[in-house]
Short mmCIF file of C-alpha atoms and ligand atoms in Angstrom, two decimals:
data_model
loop_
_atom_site.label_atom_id
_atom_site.label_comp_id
_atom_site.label_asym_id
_atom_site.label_seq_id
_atom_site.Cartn_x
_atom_site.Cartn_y
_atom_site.Cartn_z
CA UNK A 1 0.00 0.00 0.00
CA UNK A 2 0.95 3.43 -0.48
CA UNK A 3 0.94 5.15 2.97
CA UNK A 4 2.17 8.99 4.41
CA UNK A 5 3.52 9.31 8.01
CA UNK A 6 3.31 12.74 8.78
CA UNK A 7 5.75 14.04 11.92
CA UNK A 8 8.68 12.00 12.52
CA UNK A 9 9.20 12.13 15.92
CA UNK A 10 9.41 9.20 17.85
CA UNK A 11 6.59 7.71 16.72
CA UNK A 12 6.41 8.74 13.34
CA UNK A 13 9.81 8.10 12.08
CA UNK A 14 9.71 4.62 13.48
CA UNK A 15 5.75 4.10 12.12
CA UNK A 16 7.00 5.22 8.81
CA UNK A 17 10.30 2.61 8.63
CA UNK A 18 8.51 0.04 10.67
CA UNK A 19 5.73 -0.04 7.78
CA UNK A 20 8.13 0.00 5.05
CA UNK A 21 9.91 -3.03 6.32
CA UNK A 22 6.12 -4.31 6.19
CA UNK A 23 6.46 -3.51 2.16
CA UNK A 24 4.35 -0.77 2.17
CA UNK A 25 5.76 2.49 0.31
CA UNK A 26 5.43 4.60 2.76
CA UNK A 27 6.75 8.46 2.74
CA UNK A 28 7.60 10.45 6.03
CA UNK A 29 7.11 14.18 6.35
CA UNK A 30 8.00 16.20 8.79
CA UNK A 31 8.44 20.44 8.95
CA UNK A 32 11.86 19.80 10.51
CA UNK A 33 14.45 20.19 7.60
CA UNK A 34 17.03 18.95 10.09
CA UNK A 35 14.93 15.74 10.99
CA UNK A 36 14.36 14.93 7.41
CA UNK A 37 18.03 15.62 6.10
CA UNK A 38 19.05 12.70 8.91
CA UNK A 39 16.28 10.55 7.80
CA UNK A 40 16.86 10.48 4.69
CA UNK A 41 20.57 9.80 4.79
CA UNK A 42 19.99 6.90 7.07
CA UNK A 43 20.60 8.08 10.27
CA UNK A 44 18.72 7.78 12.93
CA UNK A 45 17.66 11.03 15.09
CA UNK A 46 17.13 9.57 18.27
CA UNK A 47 18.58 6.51 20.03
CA UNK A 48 16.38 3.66 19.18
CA UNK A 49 17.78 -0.53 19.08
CA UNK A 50 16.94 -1.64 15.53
CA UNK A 51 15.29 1.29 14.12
CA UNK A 52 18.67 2.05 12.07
CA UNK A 53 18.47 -1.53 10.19
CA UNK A 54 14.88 -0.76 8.98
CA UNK A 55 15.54 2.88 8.39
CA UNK A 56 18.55 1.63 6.21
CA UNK A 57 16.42 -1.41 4.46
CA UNK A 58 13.71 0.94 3.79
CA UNK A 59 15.81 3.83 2.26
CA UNK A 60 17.48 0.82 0.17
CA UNK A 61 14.62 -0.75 -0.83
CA UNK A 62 13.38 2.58 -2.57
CA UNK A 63 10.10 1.95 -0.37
CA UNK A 64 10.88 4.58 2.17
CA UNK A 65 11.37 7.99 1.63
CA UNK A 66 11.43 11.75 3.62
CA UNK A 67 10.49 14.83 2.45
CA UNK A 68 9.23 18.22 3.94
CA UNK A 69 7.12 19.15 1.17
CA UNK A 70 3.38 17.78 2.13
CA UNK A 71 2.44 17.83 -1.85
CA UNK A 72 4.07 14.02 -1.59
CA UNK A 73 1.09 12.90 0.52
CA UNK A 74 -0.87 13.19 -2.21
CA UNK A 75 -1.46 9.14 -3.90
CA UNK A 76 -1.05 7.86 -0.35
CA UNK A 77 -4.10 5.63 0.47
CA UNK A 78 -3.82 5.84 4.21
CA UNK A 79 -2.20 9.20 5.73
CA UNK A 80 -1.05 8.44 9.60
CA UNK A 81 -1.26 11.84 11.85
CA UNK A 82 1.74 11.00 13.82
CA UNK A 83 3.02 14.75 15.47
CA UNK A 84 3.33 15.58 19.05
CA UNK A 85 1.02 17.14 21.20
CA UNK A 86 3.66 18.47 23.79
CA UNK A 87 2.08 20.22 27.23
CA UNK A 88 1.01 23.60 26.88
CA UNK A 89 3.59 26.52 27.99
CA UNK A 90 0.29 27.75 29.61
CA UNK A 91 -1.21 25.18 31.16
CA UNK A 92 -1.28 21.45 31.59
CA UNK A 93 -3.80 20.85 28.64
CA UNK A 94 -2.43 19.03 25.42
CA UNK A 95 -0.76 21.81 22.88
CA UNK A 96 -2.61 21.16 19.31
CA UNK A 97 -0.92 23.41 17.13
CA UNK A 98 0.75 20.08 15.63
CA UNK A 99 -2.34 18.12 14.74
CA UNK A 100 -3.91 21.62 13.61
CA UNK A 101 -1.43 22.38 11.25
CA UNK A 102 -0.61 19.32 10.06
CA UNK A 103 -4.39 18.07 9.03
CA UNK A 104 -4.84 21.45 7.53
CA UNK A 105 -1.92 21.52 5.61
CA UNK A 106 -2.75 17.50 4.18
CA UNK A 107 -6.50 19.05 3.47
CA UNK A 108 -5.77 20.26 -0.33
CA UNK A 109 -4.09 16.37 -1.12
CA UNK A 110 -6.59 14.55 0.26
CA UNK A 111 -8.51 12.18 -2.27
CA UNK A 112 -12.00 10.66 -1.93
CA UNK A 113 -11.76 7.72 -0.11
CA UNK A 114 -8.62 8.39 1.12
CA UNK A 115 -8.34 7.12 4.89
CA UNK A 116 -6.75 9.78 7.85
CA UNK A 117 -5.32 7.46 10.72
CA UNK A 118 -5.06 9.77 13.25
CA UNK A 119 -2.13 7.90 15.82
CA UNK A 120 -0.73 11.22 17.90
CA UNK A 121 -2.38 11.06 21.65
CA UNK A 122 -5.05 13.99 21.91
CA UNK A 123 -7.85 14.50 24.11
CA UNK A 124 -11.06 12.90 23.58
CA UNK A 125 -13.01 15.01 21.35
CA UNK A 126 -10.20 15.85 18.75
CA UNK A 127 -11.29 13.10 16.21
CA UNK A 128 -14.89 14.52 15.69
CA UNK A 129 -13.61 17.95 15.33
CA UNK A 130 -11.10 16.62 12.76
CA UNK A 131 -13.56 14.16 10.89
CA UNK A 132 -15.65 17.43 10.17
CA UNK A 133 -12.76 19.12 8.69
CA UNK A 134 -11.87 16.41 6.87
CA UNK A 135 -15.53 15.16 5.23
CA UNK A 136 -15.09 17.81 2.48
CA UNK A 137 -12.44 16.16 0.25
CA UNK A 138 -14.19 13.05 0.65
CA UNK A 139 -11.39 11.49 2.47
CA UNK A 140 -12.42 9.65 6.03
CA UNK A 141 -10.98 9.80 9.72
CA UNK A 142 -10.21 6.54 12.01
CA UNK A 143 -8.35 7.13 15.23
CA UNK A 144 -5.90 4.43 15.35
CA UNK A 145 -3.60 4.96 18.81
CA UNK A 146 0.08 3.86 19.06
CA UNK A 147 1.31 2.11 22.14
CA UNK A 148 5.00 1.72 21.64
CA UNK A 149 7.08 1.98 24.30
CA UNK A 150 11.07 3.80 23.77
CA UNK A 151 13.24 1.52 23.93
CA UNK A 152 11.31 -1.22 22.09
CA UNK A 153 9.49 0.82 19.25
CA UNK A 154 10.57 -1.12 16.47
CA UNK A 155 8.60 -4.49 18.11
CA UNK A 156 6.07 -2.90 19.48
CA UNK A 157 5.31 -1.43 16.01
CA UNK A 158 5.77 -4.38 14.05
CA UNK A 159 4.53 -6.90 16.49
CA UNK A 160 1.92 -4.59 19.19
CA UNK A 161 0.01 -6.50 21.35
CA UNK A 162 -3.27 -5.26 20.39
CA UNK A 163 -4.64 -2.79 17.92
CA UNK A 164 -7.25 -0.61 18.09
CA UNK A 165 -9.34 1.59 15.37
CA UNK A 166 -11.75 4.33 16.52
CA UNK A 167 -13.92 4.70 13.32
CA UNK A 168 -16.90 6.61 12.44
CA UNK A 169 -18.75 3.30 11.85
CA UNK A 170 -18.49 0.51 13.97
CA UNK A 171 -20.77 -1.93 11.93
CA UNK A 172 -17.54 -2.98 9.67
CA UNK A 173 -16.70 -0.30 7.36
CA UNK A 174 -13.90 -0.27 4.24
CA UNK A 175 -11.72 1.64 7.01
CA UNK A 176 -11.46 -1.44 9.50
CA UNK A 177 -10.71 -3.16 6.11
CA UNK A 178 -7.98 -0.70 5.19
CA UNK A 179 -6.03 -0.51 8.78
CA UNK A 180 -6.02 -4.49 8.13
CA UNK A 181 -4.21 -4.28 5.50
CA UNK A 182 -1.82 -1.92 6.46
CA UNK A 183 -1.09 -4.04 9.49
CA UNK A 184 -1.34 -7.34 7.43
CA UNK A 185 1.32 -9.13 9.78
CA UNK A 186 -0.01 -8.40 12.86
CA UNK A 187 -3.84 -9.17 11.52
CA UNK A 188 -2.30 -12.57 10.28
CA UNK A 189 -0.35 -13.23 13.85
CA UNK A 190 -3.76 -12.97 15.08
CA UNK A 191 -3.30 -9.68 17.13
CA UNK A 192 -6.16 -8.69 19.30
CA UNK A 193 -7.75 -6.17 16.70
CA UNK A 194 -10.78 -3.92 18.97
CA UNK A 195 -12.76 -1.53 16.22
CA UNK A 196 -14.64 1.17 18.50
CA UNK A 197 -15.81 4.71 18.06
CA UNK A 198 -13.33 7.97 17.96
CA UNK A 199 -14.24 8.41 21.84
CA UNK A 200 -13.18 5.14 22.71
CA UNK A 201 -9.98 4.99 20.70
CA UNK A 202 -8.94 8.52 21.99
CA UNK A 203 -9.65 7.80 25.59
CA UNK A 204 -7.82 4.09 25.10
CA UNK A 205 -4.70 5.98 24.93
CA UNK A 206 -4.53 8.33 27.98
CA UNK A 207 -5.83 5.22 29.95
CA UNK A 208 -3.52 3.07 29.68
CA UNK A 209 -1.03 5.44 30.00
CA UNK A 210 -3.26 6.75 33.18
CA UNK A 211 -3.09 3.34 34.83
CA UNK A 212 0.75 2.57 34.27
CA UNK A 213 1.77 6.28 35.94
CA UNK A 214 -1.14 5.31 38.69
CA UNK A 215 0.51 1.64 39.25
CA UNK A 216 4.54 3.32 39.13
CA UNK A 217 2.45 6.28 42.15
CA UNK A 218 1.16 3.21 44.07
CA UNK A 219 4.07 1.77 44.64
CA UNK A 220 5.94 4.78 45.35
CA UNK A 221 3.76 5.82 47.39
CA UNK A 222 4.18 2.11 48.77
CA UNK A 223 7.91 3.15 49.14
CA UNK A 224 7.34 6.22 51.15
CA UNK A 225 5.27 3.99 54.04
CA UNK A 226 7.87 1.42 53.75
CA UNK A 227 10.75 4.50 54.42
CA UNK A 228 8.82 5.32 57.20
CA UNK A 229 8.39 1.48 58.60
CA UNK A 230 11.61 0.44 57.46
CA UNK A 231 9.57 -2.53 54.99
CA UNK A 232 11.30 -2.70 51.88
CA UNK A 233 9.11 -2.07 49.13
CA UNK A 234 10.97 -4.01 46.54
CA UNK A 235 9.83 -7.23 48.72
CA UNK A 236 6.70 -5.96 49.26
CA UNK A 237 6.31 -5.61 44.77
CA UNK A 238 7.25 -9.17 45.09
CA UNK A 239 4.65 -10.04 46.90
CA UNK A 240 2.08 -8.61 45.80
CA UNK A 241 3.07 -8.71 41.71
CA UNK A 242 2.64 -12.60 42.59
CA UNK A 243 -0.71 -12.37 42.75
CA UNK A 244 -1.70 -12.32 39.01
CA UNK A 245 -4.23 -9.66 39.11
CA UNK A 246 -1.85 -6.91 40.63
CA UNK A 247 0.85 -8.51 38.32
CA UNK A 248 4.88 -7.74 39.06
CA UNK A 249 5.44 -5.07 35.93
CA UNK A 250 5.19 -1.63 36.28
CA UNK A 251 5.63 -2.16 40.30
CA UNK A 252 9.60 -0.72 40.12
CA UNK A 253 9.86 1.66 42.98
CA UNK A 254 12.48 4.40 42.55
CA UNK A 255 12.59 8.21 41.27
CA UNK A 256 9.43 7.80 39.28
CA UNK A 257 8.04 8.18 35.69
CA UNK A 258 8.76 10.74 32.85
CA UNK A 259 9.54 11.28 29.29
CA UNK A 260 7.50 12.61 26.68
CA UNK A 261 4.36 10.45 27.73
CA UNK A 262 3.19 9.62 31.06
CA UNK A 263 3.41 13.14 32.75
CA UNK A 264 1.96 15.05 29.80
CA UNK A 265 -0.85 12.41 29.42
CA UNK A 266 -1.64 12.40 33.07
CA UNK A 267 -1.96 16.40 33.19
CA UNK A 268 -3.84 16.96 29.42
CA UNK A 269 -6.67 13.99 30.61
CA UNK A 270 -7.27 16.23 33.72
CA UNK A 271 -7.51 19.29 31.85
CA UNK A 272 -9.27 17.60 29.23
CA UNK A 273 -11.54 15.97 32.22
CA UNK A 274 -12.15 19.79 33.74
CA UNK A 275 -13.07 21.02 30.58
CA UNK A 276 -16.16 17.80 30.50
CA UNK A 277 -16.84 19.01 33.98
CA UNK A 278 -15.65 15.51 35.04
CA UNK A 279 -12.73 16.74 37.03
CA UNK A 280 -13.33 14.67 39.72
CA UNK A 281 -13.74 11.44 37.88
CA UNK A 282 -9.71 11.94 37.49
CA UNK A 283 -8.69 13.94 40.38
CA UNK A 284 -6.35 11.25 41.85
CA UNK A 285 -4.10 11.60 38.83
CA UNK A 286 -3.35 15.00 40.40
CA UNK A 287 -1.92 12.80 43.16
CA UNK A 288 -0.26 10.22 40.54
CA UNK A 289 1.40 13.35 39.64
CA UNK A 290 2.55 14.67 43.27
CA UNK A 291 3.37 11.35 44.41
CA UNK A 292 5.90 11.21 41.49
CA UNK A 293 7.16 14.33 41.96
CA UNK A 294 7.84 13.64 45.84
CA UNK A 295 10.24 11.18 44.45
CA UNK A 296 12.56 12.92 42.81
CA UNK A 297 13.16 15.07 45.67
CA UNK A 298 13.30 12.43 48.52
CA UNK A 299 16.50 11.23 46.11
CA UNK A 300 17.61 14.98 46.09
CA UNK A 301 17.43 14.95 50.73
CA UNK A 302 19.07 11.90 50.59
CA UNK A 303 21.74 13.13 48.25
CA UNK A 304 21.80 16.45 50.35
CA UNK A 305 21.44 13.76 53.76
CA UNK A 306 24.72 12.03 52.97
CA UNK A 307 26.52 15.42 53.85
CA UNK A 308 27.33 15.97 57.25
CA UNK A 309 27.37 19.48 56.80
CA UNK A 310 26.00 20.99 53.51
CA UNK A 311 26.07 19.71 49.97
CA UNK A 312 27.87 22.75 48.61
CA UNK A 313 30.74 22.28 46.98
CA UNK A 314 30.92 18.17 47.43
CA UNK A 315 31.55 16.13 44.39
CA UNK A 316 28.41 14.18 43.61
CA UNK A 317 28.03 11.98 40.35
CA UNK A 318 24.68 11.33 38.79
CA UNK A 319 24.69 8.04 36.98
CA UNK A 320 21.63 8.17 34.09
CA UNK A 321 20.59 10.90 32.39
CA UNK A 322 17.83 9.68 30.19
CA UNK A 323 13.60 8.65 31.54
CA UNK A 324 14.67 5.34 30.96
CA UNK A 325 17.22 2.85 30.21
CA UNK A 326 17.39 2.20 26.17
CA UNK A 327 16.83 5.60 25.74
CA UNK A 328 18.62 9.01 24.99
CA UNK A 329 15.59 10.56 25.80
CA UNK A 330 15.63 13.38 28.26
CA UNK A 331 12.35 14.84 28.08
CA UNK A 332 10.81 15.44 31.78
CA UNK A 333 13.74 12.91 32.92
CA UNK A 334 14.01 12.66 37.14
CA UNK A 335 17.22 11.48 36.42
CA UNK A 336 18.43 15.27 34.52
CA UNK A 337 15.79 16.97 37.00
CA UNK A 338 17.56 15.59 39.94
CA UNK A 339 21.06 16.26 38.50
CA UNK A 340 19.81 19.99 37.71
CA UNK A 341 18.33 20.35 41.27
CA UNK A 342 21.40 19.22 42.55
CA UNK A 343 23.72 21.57 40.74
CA UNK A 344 20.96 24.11 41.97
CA UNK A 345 21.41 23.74 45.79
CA UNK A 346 25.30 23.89 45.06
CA UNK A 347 26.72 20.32 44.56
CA UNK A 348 29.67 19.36 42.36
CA UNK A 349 27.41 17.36 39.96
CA UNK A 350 29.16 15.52 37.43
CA UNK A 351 27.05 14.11 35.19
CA UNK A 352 27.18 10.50 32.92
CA UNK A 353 24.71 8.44 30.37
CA UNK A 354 26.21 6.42 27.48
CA UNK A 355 23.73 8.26 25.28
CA UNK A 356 21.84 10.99 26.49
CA UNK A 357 25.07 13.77 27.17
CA UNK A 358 23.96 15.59 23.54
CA UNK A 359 20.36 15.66 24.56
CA UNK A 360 21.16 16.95 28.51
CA UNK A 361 23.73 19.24 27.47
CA UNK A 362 21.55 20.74 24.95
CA UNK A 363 18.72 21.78 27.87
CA UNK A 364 21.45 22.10 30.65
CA UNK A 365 24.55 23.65 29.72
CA UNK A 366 25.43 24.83 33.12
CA UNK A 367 26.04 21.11 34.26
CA UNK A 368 29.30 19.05 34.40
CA UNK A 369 29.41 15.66 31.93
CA UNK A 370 31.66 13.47 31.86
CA UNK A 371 33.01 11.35 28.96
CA UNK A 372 33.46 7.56 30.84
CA UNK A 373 31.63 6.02 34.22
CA UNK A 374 35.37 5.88 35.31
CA UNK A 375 35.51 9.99 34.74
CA UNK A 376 32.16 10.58 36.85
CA UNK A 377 33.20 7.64 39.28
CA UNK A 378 36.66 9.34 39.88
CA UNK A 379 36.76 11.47 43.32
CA UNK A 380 33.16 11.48 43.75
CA UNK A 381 31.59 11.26 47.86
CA UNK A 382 27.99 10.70 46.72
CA UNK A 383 27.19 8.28 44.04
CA UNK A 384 23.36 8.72 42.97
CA UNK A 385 22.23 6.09 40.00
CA UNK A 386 19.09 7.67 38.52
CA UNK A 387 18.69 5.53 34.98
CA UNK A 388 18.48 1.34 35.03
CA UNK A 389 20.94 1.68 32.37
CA UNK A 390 22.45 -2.05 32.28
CA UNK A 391 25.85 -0.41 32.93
CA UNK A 392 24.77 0.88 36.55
CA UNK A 393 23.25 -2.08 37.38
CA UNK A 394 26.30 -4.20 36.41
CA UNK A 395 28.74 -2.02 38.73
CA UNK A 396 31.02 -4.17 40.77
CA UNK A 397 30.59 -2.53 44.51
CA UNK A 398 34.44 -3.46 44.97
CA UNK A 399 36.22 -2.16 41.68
CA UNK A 400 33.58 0.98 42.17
CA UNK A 401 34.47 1.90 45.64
CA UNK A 402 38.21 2.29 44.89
CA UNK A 403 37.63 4.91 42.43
CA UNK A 404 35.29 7.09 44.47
CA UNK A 405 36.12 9.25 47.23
CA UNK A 406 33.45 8.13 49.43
CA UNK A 407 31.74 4.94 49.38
CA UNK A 408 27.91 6.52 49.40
CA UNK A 409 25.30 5.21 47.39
CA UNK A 410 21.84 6.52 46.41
CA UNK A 411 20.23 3.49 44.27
CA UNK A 412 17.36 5.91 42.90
CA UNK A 413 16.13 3.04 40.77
CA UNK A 414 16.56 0.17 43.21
CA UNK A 415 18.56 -1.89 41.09
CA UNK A 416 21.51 -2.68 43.16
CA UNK A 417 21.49 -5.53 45.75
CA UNK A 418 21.75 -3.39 49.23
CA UNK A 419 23.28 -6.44 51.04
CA UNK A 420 26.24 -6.95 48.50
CA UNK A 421 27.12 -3.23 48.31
CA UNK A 422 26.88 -2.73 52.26
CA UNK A 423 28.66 -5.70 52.85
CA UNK A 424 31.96 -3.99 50.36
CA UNK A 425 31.70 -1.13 52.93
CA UNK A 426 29.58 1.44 50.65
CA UNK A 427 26.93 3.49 52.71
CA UNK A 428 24.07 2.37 50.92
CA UNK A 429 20.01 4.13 50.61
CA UNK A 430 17.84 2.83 48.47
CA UNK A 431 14.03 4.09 47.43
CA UNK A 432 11.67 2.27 49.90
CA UNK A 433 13.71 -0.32 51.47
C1 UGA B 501 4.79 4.90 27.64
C2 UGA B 501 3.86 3.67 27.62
O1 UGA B 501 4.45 2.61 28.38
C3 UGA B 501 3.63 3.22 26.19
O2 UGA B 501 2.72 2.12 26.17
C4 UGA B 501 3.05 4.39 25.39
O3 UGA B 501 2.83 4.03 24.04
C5 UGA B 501 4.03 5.55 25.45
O4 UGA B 501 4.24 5.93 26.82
C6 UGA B 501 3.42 6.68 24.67
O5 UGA B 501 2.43 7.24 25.12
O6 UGA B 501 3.87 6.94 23.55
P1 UGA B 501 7.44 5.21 27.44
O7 UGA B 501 7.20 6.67 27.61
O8 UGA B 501 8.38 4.73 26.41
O9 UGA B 501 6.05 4.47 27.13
O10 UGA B 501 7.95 4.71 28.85
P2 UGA B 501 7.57 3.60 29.91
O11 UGA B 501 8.27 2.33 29.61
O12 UGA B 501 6.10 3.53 30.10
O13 UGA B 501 8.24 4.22 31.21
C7 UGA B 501 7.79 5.49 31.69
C8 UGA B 501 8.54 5.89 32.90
O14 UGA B 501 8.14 5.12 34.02
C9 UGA B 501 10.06 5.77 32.85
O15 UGA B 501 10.62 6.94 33.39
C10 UGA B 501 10.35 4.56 33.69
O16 UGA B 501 11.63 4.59 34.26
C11 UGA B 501 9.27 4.67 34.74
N1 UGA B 501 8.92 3.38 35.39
C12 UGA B 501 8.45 2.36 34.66
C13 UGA B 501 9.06 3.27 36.76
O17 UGA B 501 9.47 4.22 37.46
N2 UGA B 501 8.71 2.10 37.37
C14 UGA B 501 8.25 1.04 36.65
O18 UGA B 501 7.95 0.00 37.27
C15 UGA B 501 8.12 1.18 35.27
#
């Protein structure tokens, strides 16, 4: 099939390779000469395990191309709506300026018949308003939500574990038809395929992404009893994540969610919520929100604790830069935020992430990175791991305390085993346990 991506961000540069690997021809446009120029020579903007193989067998195969000029839309059966909708500067709603501009510009090359997959995450509502604008050319609307995680976009594209279409008819329409054939694999895999309305699809999205930031809160806020008990919340996941309807994933105490999803979808359903006059339906989101907040700076007193007199001036490395491990993401990252608060109350902060440096220096220039784990390691008092980044995890508590001043540890991600680093004589505080 011949498909358009337009935005390629995160999702829609790997929605746009992951579907030419599929064999559609599929073209990617974006605004962003920058973005496109890298695209198109095969290089990957963001950090992303496999998405440079397809990006490369795409661009090869002649399937795949980038562009910035929206005229190449036109002859595309399906056109995927894949910008961002960022928070607002002035407020906590969803910014649409992307989706505006980018259905209005697609308007004039849309054909009859032509199907509009809208995939960004927008409040419920959005699809109506745009299936009106749309109806003119003849062209339809199905919302058609993406559920990729970083760090494993490229599989959850190819191979998602369900898919869902928000269409204008539910009774079995030529759309349903169409998104089947676009996802042809996954249809043949036998992929749980749910066909709803718009509202449905819309509100599918900030959901799930509702319920994982409310199940990462609970167990913080789990972790914050068990501080005060002295329980250890890592058992306590354990235990509970046995019992299959609580389930284990998701139940990682530490310094809490971010990136470009979970905190912007949390705050734009309230808003959105408010707006329905169902504000209180989601009101304990406001609490997902504080909870995770409360996280990052319970690592920051127990960084600022580990001083016997005050933090400025001492030498304290930050290990992870990035939301998550697999990732060179920074957006709303604790691990930068509690690097930057850190530097902010007058600490030494050196900073290190295998990937994410460009990206953090880029917002926070005023910080200190260094160029190996050795380099941040080297002379610092307070050690304070703030990514699961495999290399972290894998630190040997001897080898590691003969390169650091002080043997102090702050696992903010709970991934080291307290016992093995106390017993090599480190000082070592963990999130809840
Ligand atoms: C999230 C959702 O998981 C995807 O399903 C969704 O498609 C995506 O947002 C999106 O809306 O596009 P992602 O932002 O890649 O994906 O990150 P997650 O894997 O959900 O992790 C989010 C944050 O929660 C990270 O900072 C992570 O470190 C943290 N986390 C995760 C915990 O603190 N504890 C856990 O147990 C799990």
């Amino acid at each position: 099939m011949k498909l358009s991506v337009i935005g390629c961000g995160y999702l829609g540069a790997v929605h746009a390779a992951a579907m030419a690997s599929l064999g559609h021809e599929v073209v990617g446009i974006d605004v962003d000469e920058a973005k496109i120029a890298k695209l198109a020579a095969g290089e990957t903007p963001f950090f992303e395990p496999g998405l440079g193989e397809i990006l490369t067998q795409g661009l090869e195969s002649g399937r795949l191309s980038f562009t910035t000029d929206m005229s190449a839309a036109a002859g595309a059966q399906v056109h995927f709506i894949a910008v961002g909708t960022p928070q607002r500067h002035d407020g906590t709603g969803a910014d649409m300026t992307y989706v505006n501009a980018s259905v209005e510009s697609l308007l004039p090359h849309l054909r009859p018949g032509d199907l509009v997959a809208g995939k960004s995450t927008v409040p419920v509502g959005t699809a109506n308003r745009l299936a009106e604008l749309i109806a003119p050319t003849g062209a339809h609307l199905a919302w058609n939500p993406e559920f990729l995680r970083e760090g494993f976009a490229v599989k959850d594209t190819i191979e998602p574990d369900r898919l869902v279409y928000g269409v204008s008819d539910t009774t079995g329409t030529d759309d349903t038809a169409t998104l089947d054939a676009v996802y042809h694999t996954a249809i043949a895999a036998g992929t749980p395929r749910l066909v709803t309305g718009y509202a449905t699809a819309e509100l599918v999205k900030v959901a799930a992404n509702s319920f994982l930031a409310t199940k990462i809160s609970f167990i913080n806020a789990m972790a914050e009893i068990a501080e005060t008990v002295g329980a250890d919340v890592t058992q306590l996941a354990d235990a509970i994540g046995h019992d299959n309807r609580i389930g284990r994933r998701f139940l990682n105490a530490g310094v809490g969610f971010g990136g470009g999803c979970l905190p912007k979808d949390i705050r734009a359903f309230t808003a959105r919520a408010e707006e329905l006059g169902k504000g209180e339906s989601v009101a304990f989101l406001k609490h997902v929100d504080e909870i995770n907040l409360r996280r990052r700076q319970r690592v920051v007193d127990l960084a600022v604790d580990s001083f016997p007199d005050h933090i400025n001036g001492h030498r304290v490395a930050v290990l992870g830069l990035a939301f998550k491990p697999d990732s060179d993401d920074t957006r709303d990252s604790p691990a930068l935020d509690v690097a930057v608060r850190l530097k902010g109350l007058g600490a030494d902060v050196i900073a290190y992430h295998t990937e994410a440096i460009p990206n953090a220096r880029r917002a926070h220039p005023q910080l200190a990175y260094a160029d190996t784990l050795d380099d941040a390691l080297t002379g610092a008092e307070t050690v304070v791991i703030a990514t699961e980044w495999k290399a972290f995890r894998d630190l040997d508590p001897h080898t590691t305390r003969d390169k650091v001043a002080r043997p102090v540890v702050i696992d903010g991600r709970n991934i080291l085993t307290p016992t093995t680093w106390r017993d090599a004589g480190w000082t070592y505080h963990g999130m809840g346990r």
